[in-house]
mmCIF file of C-alpha atoms in Angstrom:
data_model
loop_
_atom_site.group_PDB
_atom_site.id
_atom_site.type_symbol
_atom_site.label_atom_id
_atom_site.label_comp_id
_atom_site.label_asym_id
_atom_site.label_seq_id
_atom_site.Cartn_x
_atom_site.Cartn_y
_atom_site.Cartn_z
ATOM 1 C CA UNK A 1 21.659 108.968 2.831
ATOM 2 C CA UNK A 2 19.254 111.869 2.535
ATOM 3 C CA UNK A 3 19.671 115.146 4.416
ATOM 4 C CA UNK A 4 16.666 114.641 6.724
ATOM 5 C CA UNK A 5 17.985 111.287 8.013
ATOM 6 C CA UNK A 6 21.429 112.799 8.550
ATOM 7 C CA UNK A 7 19.959 115.727 10.504
ATOM 8 C CA UNK A 8 17.956 113.306 12.657
ATOM 9 C CA UNK A 9 21.064 111.250 13.401
ATOM 10 C CA UNK A 10 23.038 114.393 14.324
ATOM 11 C CA UNK A 11 20.174 115.536 16.587
ATOM 12 C CA UNK A 12 20.051 112.112 18.205
ATOM 13 C CA UNK A 13 23.799 112.187 18.892
ATOM 14 C CA UNK A 14 23.526 115.685 20.375
ATOM 15 C CA UNK A 15 20.650 114.550 22.611
ATOM 16 C CA UNK A 16 22.667 111.548 23.812
ATOM 17 C CA UNK A 17 25.639 113.768 24.696
ATOM 18 C CA UNK A 18 23.363 116.224 26.494
ATOM 19 C CA UNK A 19 21.789 113.394 28.508
ATOM 20 C CA UNK A 20 25.196 111.957 29.404
ATOM 21 C CA UNK A 21 26.371 115.432 30.419
ATOM 22 C CA UNK A 22 23.281 115.970 32.577
ATOM 23 C CA UNK A 23 23.845 112.672 34.367
ATOM 24 C CA UNK A 24 27.508 113.524 34.899
ATOM 25 C CA UNK A 25 26.426 116.752 36.602
ATOM 26 C CA UNK A 26 24.459 114.817 39.239
ATOM 27 C CA UNK A 27 25.094 116.096 42.751
ATOM 28 C CA UNK A 28 27.162 113.512 44.612
ATOM 29 C CA UNK A 29 28.586 115.710 47.370
ATOM 30 C CA UNK A 30 27.890 119.123 48.863
ATOM 31 C CA UNK A 31 29.799 121.210 51.348
ATOM 32 C CA UNK A 32 28.470 124.489 52.774
ATOM 33 C CA UNK A 33 29.176 126.855 55.626
ATOM 34 C CA UNK A 34 26.575 126.945 58.401
ATOM 35 C CA UNK A 35 25.511 129.349 61.108
ATOM 36 C CA UNK A 36 23.577 127.652 63.903
ATOM 37 C CA UNK A 37 21.215 129.928 65.832
ATOM 38 C CA UNK A 38 19.828 128.632 69.102
ATOM 39 C CA UNK A 39 16.821 130.676 70.274
ATOM 40 C CA UNK A 40 15.421 130.315 73.785
ATOM 41 C CA UNK A 41 12.453 132.536 74.581
ATOM 42 C CA UNK A 42 13.668 132.908 78.193
ATOM 43 C CA UNK A 43 17.033 134.377 77.164
ATOM 44 C CA UNK A 44 17.662 137.845 75.779
ATOM 45 C CA UNK A 45 20.272 136.893 73.167
ATOM 46 C CA UNK A 46 20.432 134.008 70.729
ATOM 47 C CA UNK A 47 23.484 131.746 70.720
ATOM 48 C CA UNK A 48 25.280 131.515 67.359
ATOM 49 C CA UNK A 49 27.869 128.945 66.293
ATOM 50 C CA UNK A 50 29.678 128.504 62.963
ATOM 51 C CA UNK A 51 30.179 125.176 61.259
ATOM 52 C CA UNK A 52 29.813 123.142 58.091
ATOM 53 C CA UNK A 53 27.149 121.100 56.324
ATOM 54 C CA UNK A 54 28.243 117.996 54.398
ATOM 55 C CA UNK A 55 26.257 115.729 52.094
ATOM 56 C CA UNK A 56 27.438 112.550 50.380
ATOM 57 C CA UNK A 57 25.124 110.653 48.044
ATOM 58 C CA UNK A 58 23.016 108.681 48.709
ATOM 59 C CA UNK A 59 22.339 108.982 52.443
ATOM 60 C CA UNK A 60 25.015 110.758 54.484
ATOM 61 C CA UNK A 61 24.388 114.244 55.866
ATOM 62 C CA UNK A 62 26.160 116.012 58.662
ATOM 63 C CA UNK A 63 26.149 119.418 60.300
ATOM 64 C CA UNK A 64 29.408 119.741 62.204
ATOM 65 C CA UNK A 65 29.983 122.822 64.316
ATOM 66 C CA UNK A 66 33.363 124.481 64.814
ATOM 67 C CA UNK A 67 33.578 123.516 68.457
ATOM 68 C CA UNK A 68 33.810 119.920 67.092
ATOM 69 C CA UNK A 69 31.734 118.649 70.036
ATOM 70 C CA UNK A 70 28.349 119.343 68.462
ATOM 71 C CA UNK A 71 27.020 117.667 65.340
ATOM 72 C CA UNK A 72 23.859 116.360 63.736
ATOM 73 C CA UNK A 73 24.543 113.236 61.688
ATOM 74 C CA UNK A 74 22.223 111.356 59.331
ATOM 75 C CA UNK A 75 23.964 108.235 58.079
ATOM 76 C CA UNK A 76 21.684 105.737 56.394
ATOM 77 C CA UNK A 77 18.983 104.974 58.951
ATOM 78 C CA UNK A 78 21.059 106.110 61.940
ATOM 79 C CA UNK A 79 20.461 109.613 63.264
ATOM 80 C CA UNK A 80 22.939 110.871 65.847
ATOM 81 C CA UNK A 81 22.955 114.128 67.776
ATOM 82 C CA UNK A 82 26.106 115.162 69.634
ATOM 83 C CA UNK A 83 25.676 118.048 72.071
ATOM 84 C CA UNK A 84 28.322 119.114 74.571
ATOM 85 C CA UNK A 85 30.164 115.851 73.931
ATOM 86 C CA UNK A 86 27.109 113.684 74.710
ATOM 87 C CA UNK A 87 25.776 111.343 72.035
ATOM 88 C CA UNK A 88 22.058 110.618 71.437
ATOM 89 C CA UNK A 89 20.778 108.212 68.804
ATOM 90 C CA UNK A 90 17.218 108.664 67.525
ATOM 91 C CA UNK A 91 14.803 105.779 68.032
ATOM 92 C CA UNK A 92 11.110 105.121 67.446
ATOM 93 C CA UNK A 93 8.962 108.029 66.239
ATOM 94 C CA UNK A 94 11.809 110.564 66.274
ATOM 95 C CA UNK A 95 13.792 108.199 64.003
ATOM 96 C CA UNK A 96 10.840 108.065 61.580
ATOM 97 C CA UNK A 97 10.669 111.863 61.630
ATOM 98 C CA UNK A 98 14.393 112.225 60.844
ATOM 99 C CA UNK A 99 13.963 109.693 58.026
ATOM 100 C CA UNK A 100 11.323 111.958 56.445
ATOM 101 C CA UNK A 101 13.593 114.997 56.959
ATOM 102 C CA UNK A 102 16.560 113.201 55.377
ATOM 103 C CA UNK A 103 14.536 112.150 52.318
ATOM 104 C CA UNK A 104 13.232 115.701 51.758
ATOM 105 C CA UNK A 105 16.719 117.216 52.172
ATOM 106 C CA UNK A 106 18.218 114.685 49.729
ATOM 107 C CA UNK A 107 15.513 115.481 47.150
ATOM 108 C CA UNK A 108 16.247 119.208 47.459
ATOM 109 C CA UNK A 109 20.033 118.790 47.239
ATOM 110 C CA UNK A 110 19.840 116.428 44.255
ATOM 111 C CA UNK A 111 17.193 118.588 42.578
ATOM 112 C CA UNK A 112 14.763 115.650 42.527
ATOM 113 C CA UNK A 113 11.015 116.095 42.755
ATOM 114 C CA UNK A 114 10.016 116.063 46.416
ATOM 115 C CA UNK A 115 8.852 112.534 47.161
ATOM 116 C CA UNK A 116 5.128 112.119 47.620
ATOM 117 C CA UNK A 117 4.958 111.412 51.318
ATOM 118 C CA UNK A 118 1.322 112.302 51.855
ATOM 119 C CA UNK A 119 0.804 108.729 52.995
ATOM 120 C CA UNK A 120 3.640 109.053 55.517
ATOM 121 C CA UNK A 121 2.621 107.955 58.998
ATOM 122 C CA UNK A 122 5.352 109.947 60.776
ATOM 123 C CA UNK A 123 4.683 113.470 59.499
ATOM 124 C CA UNK A 124 2.576 115.836 57.471
ATOM 125 C CA UNK A 125 4.486 117.675 54.749
ATOM 126 C CA UNK A 126 3.356 120.981 53.303
ATOM 127 C CA UNK A 127 5.122 122.687 50.395
ATOM 128 C CA UNK A 128 4.606 126.379 49.703
ATOM 129 C CA UNK A 129 6.934 127.700 46.996
ATOM 130 C CA UNK A 130 10.504 127.250 48.237
ATOM 131 C CA UNK A 131 9.469 126.394 51.795
ATOM 132 C CA UNK A 132 8.651 122.941 53.120
ATOM 133 C CA UNK A 133 7.161 122.371 56.565
ATOM 134 C CA UNK A 134 7.372 118.933 58.153
ATOM 135 C CA UNK A 135 5.067 118.514 61.145
ATOM 136 C CA UNK A 136 5.215 115.285 63.152
ATOM 137 C CA UNK A 137 1.980 113.347 63.532
ATOM 138 C CA UNK A 138 1.959 112.669 67.237
ATOM 139 C CA UNK A 139 -0.452 111.072 69.628
ATOM 140 C CA UNK A 140 -0.617 111.623 73.392
ATOM 141 C CA UNK A 141 1.748 108.685 74.017
ATOM 142 C CA UNK A 142 4.493 110.040 71.741
ATOM 143 C CA UNK A 143 4.040 113.739 72.558
ATOM 144 C CA UNK A 144 6.664 113.830 75.302
ATOM 145 C CA UNK A 145 9.181 111.907 73.163
ATOM 146 C CA UNK A 146 9.135 114.291 70.201
ATOM 147 C CA UNK A 147 11.209 117.374 70.998
ATOM 148 C CA UNK A 148 10.487 119.158 67.721
ATOM 149 C CA UNK A 149 7.082 120.621 66.864
ATOM 150 C CA UNK A 150 8.068 121.103 63.196
ATOM 151 C CA UNK A 151 10.908 121.459 60.708
ATOM 152 C CA UNK A 152 10.872 124.365 58.255
ATOM 153 C CA UNK A 153 13.170 123.995 55.257
ATOM 154 C CA UNK A 154 13.892 126.886 52.899
ATOM 155 C CA UNK A 155 15.631 126.233 49.596
ATOM 156 C CA UNK A 156 16.403 127.622 46.154
ATOM 157 C CA UNK A 157 16.893 125.234 43.217
ATOM 158 C CA UNK A 158 19.180 122.526 44.650
ATOM 159 C CA UNK A 159 20.564 124.651 47.500
ATOM 160 C CA UNK A 160 19.370 124.461 51.066
ATOM 161 C CA UNK A 161 19.037 127.919 52.565
ATOM 162 C CA UNK A 162 17.973 126.984 56.083
ATOM 163 C CA UNK A 163 16.638 124.236 58.308
ATOM 164 C CA UNK A 164 14.677 125.396 61.324
ATOM 165 C CA UNK A 165 13.764 122.923 64.054
ATOM 166 C CA UNK A 166 10.920 124.404 66.066
ATOM 167 C CA UNK A 167 10.579 123.291 69.666
ATOM 168 C CA UNK A 168 7.904 123.966 72.274
ATOM 169 C CA UNK A 169 6.943 127.587 72.855
ATOM 170 C CA UNK A 170 8.910 130.032 70.720
ATOM 171 C CA UNK A 171 12.157 128.040 71.014
ATOM 172 C CA UNK A 172 14.025 126.828 67.929
ATOM 173 C CA UNK A 173 17.356 125.820 66.441
ATOM 174 C CA UNK A 174 18.069 127.146 62.956
ATOM 175 C CA UNK A 175 20.865 126.236 60.558
ATOM 176 C CA UNK A 176 21.527 128.797 57.785
ATOM 177 C CA UNK A 177 23.661 127.517 54.872
ATOM 178 C CA UNK A 178 25.807 129.538 52.457
ATOM 179 C CA UNK A 179 28.983 129.296 50.292
ATOM 180 C CA UNK A 180 28.059 126.001 48.617
ATOM 181 C CA UNK A 181 30.519 123.737 46.858
ATOM 182 C CA UNK A 182 29.074 120.795 44.917
ATOM 183 C CA UNK A 183 30.758 117.580 43.783
ATOM 184 C CA UNK A 184 33.770 118.286 45.988
ATOM 185 C CA UNK A 185 36.014 115.869 47.893
ATOM 186 C CA UNK A 186 34.596 115.119 51.334
ATOM 187 C CA UNK A 187 36.540 112.948 53.741
ATOM 188 C CA UNK A 188 34.385 110.202 55.291
ATOM 189 C CA UNK A 189 35.797 111.165 58.714
ATOM 190 C CA UNK A 190 33.368 114.098 58.875
ATOM 191 C CA UNK A 191 30.557 111.526 59.197
ATOM 192 C CA UNK A 192 32.080 109.871 62.283
ATOM 193 C CA UNK A 193 30.728 111.142 65.634
#
């Protein structure tokens, strides 16, 4: 066998191992600490709560706060919000909006190209550097049902930095993430409301 063929075979083997290694490094789970900031323009001080963000491939995401009563859960096509012990499940247009949010967050976490959702009926998505803004497309009928005016997501590589849910006026809820751990063990109980 000549030297050129041997070099090509060695290069091919190296490429195969690199590809297998890259696939093995796929992000299957993520855990991060979270600070939730609740801003109400009528109040002087913001309310802050600590908690955790969990992701499990392909479609489970949860922000669970330390008081254990509050959580935001995205599990498949079910979107649940627990506040002060009361459970709300998204339906209709708000469900479509959370579906768009979940897909964008998954693409960021898994370091996938952001899906082309320009044809999305539920929202308009704008990307500017490491910031993505999701604005619901609402008509007069749905306006009172949609509590969020937009979502602003900031990220760096495959790490979420923050998710801000803007509400009417200057009100918002923001989740800031830090201290990431990827491909860690996450108990499925964290995804149960």
